[in-house]
Coordinates of C-alpha atoms in Angstrom, one line a residue:
M31 CA -6.7 -12.6 -8.3
H32 CA -10.3 -13.7 -8.8
R33 CA -9.3 -15.3 -12.1
R34 CA -6.8 -17.4 -10.1
D35 CA -9.4 -18.4 -7.6
C36 CA -7.8 -16.5 -4.8
R37 CA -10.2 -15.5 -2.0
S38 CA -9.6 -11.8 -2.2
F39 CA -11.3 -8.5 -1.7
V40 CA -10.4 -5.0 -2.7
L41 CA -11.1 -2.1 -0.4
D42 CA -11.0 1.1 -2.4
G43 CA -10.9 4.7 -1.2
D44 CA -14.1 5.8 -3.0
N45 CA -16.3 3.0 -1.9
V46 CA -15.2 3.2 1.7
R47 CA -15.6 7.0 1.8
H48 CA -19.3 6.6 0.9
G49 CA -20.1 4.2 3.6
L50 CA -17.8 3.2 6.5
C51 CA -16.0 6.5 6.5
G52 CA -18.8 8.7 5.1
D53 CA -18.7 10.8 8.3
L54 CA -15.0 11.8 7.7
G55 CA -13.6 14.8 5.9
F56 CA -10.1 15.3 4.7
S57 CA -8.4 17.0 7.7
V58 CA -5.2 15.3 9.1
H59 CA -7.2 13.8 11.9
D60 CA -9.9 12.5 9.6
R61 CA -7.4 11.0 7.2
Q62 CA -5.7 9.2 10.1
E63 CA -9.1 7.8 11.3
N64 CA -9.9 6.8 7.7
I65 CA -6.8 4.7 7.5
R66 CA -7.3 3.2 11.0
R67 CA -10.8 2.1 10.0
I68 CA -9.6 0.6 6.8
G69 CA -6.9 -1.3 8.7
E70 CA -9.5 -2.7 11.1
V71 CA -11.8 -3.8 8.3
A72 CA -8.9 -5.4 6.4
K73 CA -7.9 -7.2 9.5
L74 CA -11.4 -8.7 9.9
F75 CA -11.3 -9.9 6.3
M76 CA -7.9 -11.4 6.8
E77 CA -9.0 -13.2 9.9
G78 CA -11.7 -14.7 7.6
G79 CA -9.1 -16.1 5.3
M80 CA -9.2 -13.4 2.6
I81 CA -6.4 -11.7 0.8
V82 CA -7.2 -8.0 1.2
L83 CA -5.9 -5.4 -1.2
T84 CA -6.4 -1.8 0.0
A85 CA -6.2 1.0 -2.5
F86 CA -5.9 4.3 -0.6
I87 CA -3.9 7.4 -0.5
S88 CA -2.2 6.9 2.9
P89 CA -0.1 10.0 3.2
Y90 CA 1.5 9.5 6.7
R91 CA 4.1 7.0 7.6
A92 CA 2.8 6.8 11.2
D93 CA -0.6 5.6 9.9
R94 CA 0.9 3.0 7.6
K95 CA 3.1 1.8 10.5
R96 CA 0.0 1.6 12.8
V97 CA -1.9 -0.6 10.4
R98 CA 1.2 -2.8 9.8
E99 CA 1.3 -3.3 13.6
M100 CA -2.4 -4.4 13.7
V101 CA -1.7 -7.6 11.8
E102 CA 0.7 -10.5 12.2
D103 CA 4.2 -10.2 10.9
G104 CA 4.4 -10.8 7.2
D105 CA 0.6 -10.3 6.6
F106 CA 1.0 -6.6 5.7
L107 CA 2.7 -5.6 2.4
E108 CA 3.2 -2.0 1.8
I109 CA 3.2 -1.4 -2.0
Y110 CA 4.3 2.1 -2.9
C111 CA 2.5 3.1 -6.1
N112 CA 5.0 5.7 -7.2
A113 CA 3.8 8.4 -9.6
Q114 CA 4.9 12.1 -10.0
I115 CA 2.3 14.7 -9.0
E116 CA 1.9 15.6 -12.7
V117 CA 0.8 12.0 -13.5
C118 CA -1.7 12.0 -10.6
E119 CA -3.2 15.3 -11.9
A120 CA -3.4 13.9 -15.5
R121 CA -5.3 10.8 -14.1
D122 CA -7.6 12.8 -11.9
V123 CA -11.1 12.1 -13.3
K124 CA -12.8 13.8 -10.4
G125 CA -11.0 17.1 -10.9
M126 CA -9.7 17.3 -7.3
Y127 CA -6.3 18.6 -8.3
K128 CA -7.8 21.2 -10.5
W129 CA -10.0 22.4 -7.7
A130 CA -7.1 22.4 -5.2
R131 CA -5.0 24.5 -7.6
A132 CA -7.9 26.9 -7.9
G133 CA -8.2 27.1 -4.1
K134 CA -11.6 25.4 -3.9
I135 CA -10.1 22.5 -2.0
V136 CA -7.8 23.3 0.8
E137 CA -6.6 19.9 2.0
L138 CA -5.4 17.7 -0.8
T139 CA -2.4 15.4 -0.6
G140 CA 0.5 16.5 -2.8
I141 CA -0.8 20.0 -3.1
S142 CA -1.5 21.6 0.3
L143 CA -0.9 18.5 2.4
P144 CA 2.3 16.4 2.4
Y145 CA 2.7 12.9 1.2
E146 CA 5.4 11.1 3.2
V147 CA 7.1 8.7 0.8
P148 CA 7.5 5.2 2.3
E149 CA 10.9 4.5 3.7
Q150 CA 10.4 0.8 4.3
H151 CA 7.9 -0.3 1.6
D152 CA 7.8 -4.0 0.5
L153 CA 7.5 -3.1 -3.2
S154 CA 7.7 0.0 -5.3
V155 CA 5.7 0.1 -8.5
E156 CA 6.5 2.9 -10.9
T157 CA 2.9 3.5 -11.9
G158 CA 3.8 6.8 -13.6
R159 CA 6.0 5.1 -16.2
L160 CA 4.8 1.5 -16.5
E161 CA 1.7 0.2 -18.2
L162 CA -1.0 -1.2 -16.0
D163 CA -0.3 -4.8 -17.0
E164 CA 3.3 -4.5 -15.9
C165 CA 2.3 -3.0 -12.5
V166 CA -0.1 -5.8 -11.9
S167 CA 2.6 -8.3 -12.9
Q168 CA 5.0 -6.8 -10.4
V169 CA 2.4 -7.0 -7.6
M170 CA 1.4 -10.6 -8.4
G171 CA 5.0 -11.6 -8.7
E172 CA 5.7 -10.2 -5.2
L173 CA 2.7 -12.1 -3.8
E174 CA 3.9 -15.3 -5.4
R175 CA 7.5 -14.8 -4.2
R176 CA 6.2 -14.4 -0.6
G177 CA 3.9 -17.4 -0.9
V178 CA 0.7 -15.4 -0.5
I179 CA -0.6 -16.9 -3.8
D180 CA 0.5 -19.8 -5.9
K181 CA 2.3 -19.4 -9.2
P182 CA 0.1 -20.2 -12.1
A183 CA 0.3 -23.8 -13.3

């Protein structure tokens, strides 16, 4: 998006957890609060004219719905990055799944806590079987189709 001169910002789970949400753990309540805070920050950026991409595990439908309701109709696109649990484990550079399987982490989405698959997502990207370039292309195509960004000249 930056290469296309789009005013955009990415909020990522790791960088937000170290600052804005550094006081939160991984309980159900803390996960809900994490997503609420992210939604509020994204809304502020959007009000400033930015396109905001949020990259978070948001396991509960109710939380995703709540954030969607924070912003104007059409300004929230839920992109389901679909990958089987085995793919998530293989990509896990922090070793969280390994620790959860060993019982060292008790609250991990997909292992001991549920992930509620989106029922009304705007786009589903099969990240477990597609190359990164194709995933990015699908997201950019959806943003172009909706008029969020211009098609390249």
